[in-house]
Amino acid sequence: MAGFCSKCGAVLSTDMQFCAACGAPAGAVAAIPSAVQPAAPPPQSSGSALKVILIVLAIVVGLGIMAAGAFGFFVWRVAHSMHVTGNGSEVTLNTPQGKISTGQAENFTALDLGTDIYPGAQPGKGSMRMSLPTGSMVSAVYLTSDSKDKVVAFYKNRFGSNAATFDTASGSVLTLNKSPQESVVVSISAASSENNGKTRIHIVHTTASKPS
């Protein structure tokens, strides 16, 4: 290994016994220090990655809490703007936009229905009255012991030639457009396994608000 003269600092080879510069014995030399190896870089800290993950997680949780809060507020407003009254079978729902009532005891007139009630028919389940700023709708159900054909003939006579009729094996649908804002649809069906074999009459009368 090459070295340095300890007296004058000159470079000495391994086979030299004396320093060529100052004559000092070559035994008193200072070995060349081994090349300093660069220190390995410290492992990259995972702290920054963890911070990013925590920040993203906090943002997601925060957005979720905000969405849940907005939905809860919407439900609260809807719940507090509606008022429901009734005993289960007869229900009335009042909202800022209008009123909806359902039940068998709804007392509809011919004016409400847009046509006459079939003579002798009794109210059935599924009747409803709805009033909104955009218009109104009355849906009434009646039952009669008379045959389907007899009921169909009654309403065809009431509606006249302006009515559209669609017949099937088990029922008929009659539609009358009284005006662009008003229509009446009567569905008549009969099945021995339903409604104790009685004929079912379903009348839907819709009236839209006139355009301003």
Short mmCIF file of C-alpha atoms in Angstrom, two decimals:
data_model
loop_
_atom_site.label_atom_id
_atom_site.label_comp_id
_atom_site.label_asym_id
_atom_site.label_seq_id
_atom_site.Cartn_x
_atom_site.Cartn_y
_atom_site.Cartn_z
CA MET A 1 0.00 0.00 0.00
CA ALA A 2 1.40 3.41 -0.86
CA GLY A 3 1.94 5.90 1.92
CA PHE A 4 3.31 9.29 2.88
CA CYS A 5 6.51 10.26 4.53
CA SER A 6 5.79 11.08 8.13
CA LYS A 7 8.47 13.79 8.09
CA CYS A 8 7.94 15.70 4.86
CA GLY A 9 4.73 14.26 3.50
CA ALA A 10 6.17 13.03 0.21
CA VAL A 11 4.52 10.05 -1.49
CA LEU A 12 6.37 6.77 -0.89
CA SER A 13 5.92 3.54 -2.85
CA THR A 14 5.79 0.17 -1.13
CA ASP A 15 9.33 -0.83 -2.20
CA MET A 16 11.04 2.36 -0.94
CA GLN A 17 13.06 2.08 2.27
CA PHE A 18 13.92 5.79 2.54
CA CYS A 19 12.13 8.96 1.53
CA ALA A 20 13.64 10.29 -1.68
CA ALA A 21 12.83 13.82 -0.61
CA CYS A 22 14.20 14.02 2.93
CA GLY A 23 15.95 10.67 3.49
CA ALA A 24 13.74 9.68 6.39
CA PRO A 25 13.27 5.94 6.87
CA ALA A 26 10.28 4.70 4.85
CA GLY A 27 9.03 2.65 7.81
CA ALA A 28 7.61 5.77 9.44
CA VAL A 29 4.92 6.43 6.94
CA ALA A 30 1.34 7.27 7.27
CA ALA A 31 -0.96 5.02 5.34
CA ILE A 32 -3.28 6.57 2.86
CA PRO A 33 -6.66 6.55 4.47
CA SER A 34 -9.15 4.31 2.77
CA ALA A 35 -11.48 6.08 0.45
CA VAL A 36 -14.39 7.35 2.38
CA GLN A 37 -17.49 5.55 1.23
CA PRO A 38 -20.48 7.85 0.86
CA ALA A 39 -22.97 7.27 3.55
CA ALA A 40 -26.12 5.56 2.43
CA PRO A 41 -29.03 8.01 2.22
CA PRO A 42 -31.37 7.70 5.12
CA PRO A 43 -34.51 5.81 4.32
CA GLN A 44 -37.22 8.10 3.07
CA SER A 45 -39.56 8.93 5.82
CA SER A 46 -43.12 7.66 5.43
CA GLY A 47 -44.42 10.57 7.47
CA SER A 48 -45.30 12.68 4.41
CA ALA A 49 -47.25 9.85 2.77
CA LEU A 50 -49.15 9.23 6.00
CA LYS A 51 -50.04 12.91 6.20
CA VAL A 52 -51.44 12.86 2.65
CA ILE A 53 -53.53 9.79 3.46
CA LEU A 54 -54.87 11.38 6.63
CA ILE A 55 -55.75 14.60 4.79
CA VAL A 56 -57.63 12.71 2.05
CA LEU A 57 -59.45 10.64 4.67
CA ALA A 58 -60.44 13.78 6.57
CA ILE A 59 -61.80 15.36 3.38
CA VAL A 60 -63.87 12.27 2.55
CA VAL A 61 -65.27 12.03 6.07
CA GLY A 62 -66.03 15.76 6.08
CA LEU A 63 -67.92 15.56 2.79
CA GLY A 64 -69.87 12.56 4.09
CA ILE A 65 -70.87 14.44 7.23
CA MET A 66 -71.95 17.46 5.17
CA ALA A 67 -74.04 15.28 2.83
CA ALA A 68 -75.68 13.49 5.75
CA GLY A 69 -76.43 16.82 7.39
CA ALA A 70 -78.00 18.23 4.21
CA PHE A 71 -80.14 15.11 3.74
CA GLY A 72 -81.23 15.22 7.37
CA PHE A 73 -82.22 18.87 7.05
CA PHE A 74 -84.24 18.08 3.89
CA VAL A 75 -86.07 15.24 5.66
CA TRP A 76 -86.72 17.49 8.67
CA ARG A 77 -88.24 20.22 6.48
CA VAL A 78 -90.43 17.74 4.60
CA ALA A 79 -91.59 16.11 7.83
CA HIS A 80 -92.44 19.47 9.41
CA SER A 81 -94.23 20.78 6.33
CA MET A 82 -96.61 17.81 6.12
CA HIS A 83 -99.56 17.12 8.37
CA VAL A 84 -101.18 13.70 8.30
CA THR A 85 -104.56 13.03 9.85
CA GLY A 86 -106.72 9.94 9.80
CA ASN A 87 -107.35 6.59 11.41
CA GLY A 88 -105.39 4.34 9.05
CA SER A 89 -108.09 3.53 6.51
CA GLU A 90 -109.04 7.19 6.00
CA VAL A 91 -105.95 9.39 5.62
CA THR A 92 -105.53 13.05 4.71
CA LEU A 93 -102.11 14.49 3.86
CA ASN A 94 -101.75 18.27 3.87
CA THR A 95 -98.62 19.81 2.31
CA PRO A 96 -97.66 23.36 1.32
CA GLN A 97 -98.29 22.33 -2.30
CA GLY A 98 -101.73 20.82 -1.81
CA LYS A 99 -103.89 18.17 -0.20
CA ILE A 100 -104.22 14.41 -0.72
CA SER A 101 -106.94 12.33 0.88
CA THR A 102 -107.59 8.61 0.54
CA GLY A 103 -110.21 6.24 1.87
CA GLN A 104 -113.38 4.38 1.14
CA ALA A 105 -115.55 7.02 2.80
CA GLU A 106 -114.73 9.73 0.25
CA ASN A 107 -118.04 11.20 -0.83
CA PHE A 108 -117.68 12.02 -4.51
CA THR A 109 -120.30 13.75 -6.61
CA ALA A 110 -120.84 13.52 -10.35
CA LEU A 111 -119.11 16.90 -10.63
CA ASP A 112 -116.07 15.53 -8.78
CA LEU A 113 -115.93 12.50 -11.06
CA GLY A 114 -116.67 14.27 -14.32
CA THR A 115 -119.41 11.70 -14.99
CA ASP A 116 -122.31 9.97 -13.25
CA ILE A 117 -121.86 7.28 -10.65
CA TYR A 118 -123.25 3.98 -11.85
CA PRO A 119 -126.75 3.54 -10.32
CA GLY A 120 -126.66 1.41 -7.19
CA ALA A 121 -122.85 1.04 -7.14
CA GLN A 122 -121.19 1.02 -3.71
CA PRO A 123 -117.83 2.67 -2.85
CA GLY A 124 -114.85 0.33 -2.90
CA LYS A 125 -111.29 0.49 -1.64
CA GLY A 126 -108.68 2.63 -3.37
CA SER A 127 -110.40 6.01 -3.74
CA MET A 128 -108.33 9.18 -3.61
CA ARG A 129 -108.66 12.95 -4.03
CA MET A 130 -105.64 15.15 -4.80
CA SER A 131 -105.51 18.93 -5.15
CA LEU A 132 -102.31 20.67 -6.26
CA PRO A 133 -101.43 24.05 -7.77
CA THR A 134 -101.03 22.32 -11.15
CA GLY A 135 -104.51 20.79 -11.04
CA SER A 136 -106.61 18.13 -9.35
CA MET A 137 -107.29 14.41 -9.63
CA VAL A 138 -110.10 12.26 -8.30
CA SER A 139 -109.74 8.48 -8.36
CA ALA A 140 -112.84 6.58 -7.23
CA VAL A 141 -113.63 2.88 -7.03
CA TYR A 142 -117.14 1.40 -7.02
CA LEU A 143 -118.57 -2.13 -7.01
CA THR A 144 -121.82 -3.36 -8.50
CA SER A 145 -123.54 -6.71 -8.92
CA ASP A 146 -124.49 -5.84 -12.51
CA SER A 147 -122.55 -7.41 -15.36
CA LYS A 148 -119.54 -5.79 -16.97
CA ASP A 149 -121.35 -5.42 -20.29
CA LYS A 150 -124.22 -3.58 -18.66
CA VAL A 151 -121.87 -1.13 -16.94
CA VAL A 152 -119.92 -0.57 -20.17
CA ALA A 153 -123.13 0.17 -22.05
CA PHE A 154 -124.11 2.72 -19.36
CA TYR A 155 -120.89 4.72 -19.69
CA LYS A 156 -120.77 4.48 -23.47
CA ASN A 157 -124.22 6.08 -23.47
CA ARG A 158 -123.00 8.80 -21.08
CA PHE A 159 -119.80 9.58 -23.01
CA GLY A 160 -121.28 9.45 -26.49
CA SER A 161 -119.36 9.07 -29.71
CA ASN A 162 -116.47 11.26 -28.53
CA ALA A 163 -115.21 8.55 -26.19
CA ALA A 164 -112.41 6.14 -27.04
CA THR A 165 -113.02 2.54 -25.98
CA PHE A 166 -110.55 -0.27 -25.46
CA ASP A 167 -112.07 -3.72 -24.81
CA THR A 168 -110.45 -6.89 -23.49
CA ALA A 169 -111.82 -10.26 -22.42
CA SER A 170 -111.93 -9.22 -18.76
CA GLY A 171 -112.58 -5.50 -18.97
CA SER A 172 -113.00 -2.24 -20.86
CA VAL A 173 -111.47 1.22 -20.66
CA LEU A 174 -113.41 4.29 -21.79
CA THR A 175 -111.62 7.61 -22.20
CA LEU A 176 -113.29 10.99 -22.72
CA ASN A 177 -111.30 14.18 -23.25
CA LYS A 178 -113.66 16.98 -22.33
CA SER A 179 -111.07 19.67 -23.05
CA PRO A 180 -107.28 20.04 -23.30
CA GLN A 181 -107.27 20.47 -19.51
CA GLU A 182 -109.85 17.87 -18.48
CA SER A 183 -110.27 14.13 -19.05
CA VAL A 184 -112.22 11.20 -17.61
CA VAL A 185 -111.12 7.56 -17.74
CA VAL A 186 -113.46 4.74 -16.66
CA SER A 187 -112.02 1.23 -16.25
CA ILE A 188 -114.54 -1.60 -15.88
CA SER A 189 -113.47 -5.13 -14.98
CA ALA A 190 -115.04 -8.31 -13.68
CA ALA A 191 -113.44 -11.48 -12.32
CA SER A 192 -115.16 -14.21 -10.37
CA SER A 193 -112.15 -14.53 -8.05
CA GLU A 194 -112.06 -10.83 -7.11
CA ASN A 195 -114.40 -8.46 -5.27
CA ASN A 196 -116.76 -11.34 -4.46
CA GLY A 197 -117.52 -11.67 -8.16
CA LYS A 198 -118.79 -8.09 -8.45
CA THR A 199 -117.99 -5.73 -11.31
CA ARG A 200 -115.36 -3.13 -10.42
CA ILE A 201 -115.67 0.44 -11.72
CA HIS A 202 -112.63 2.74 -11.48
CA ILE A 203 -113.16 6.38 -12.45
CA VAL A 204 -110.25 8.82 -12.79
CA HIS A 205 -111.05 12.48 -13.38
CA THR A 206 -108.09 14.84 -13.94
CA THR A 207 -108.25 18.59 -14.35
CA ALA A 208 -105.14 20.63 -15.14
CA SER A 209 -104.81 24.29 -14.24
CA LYS A 210 -105.43 26.54 -17.20
CA PRO A 211 -102.25 28.10 -18.62
CA SER A 212 -101.82 31.71 -17.59
#
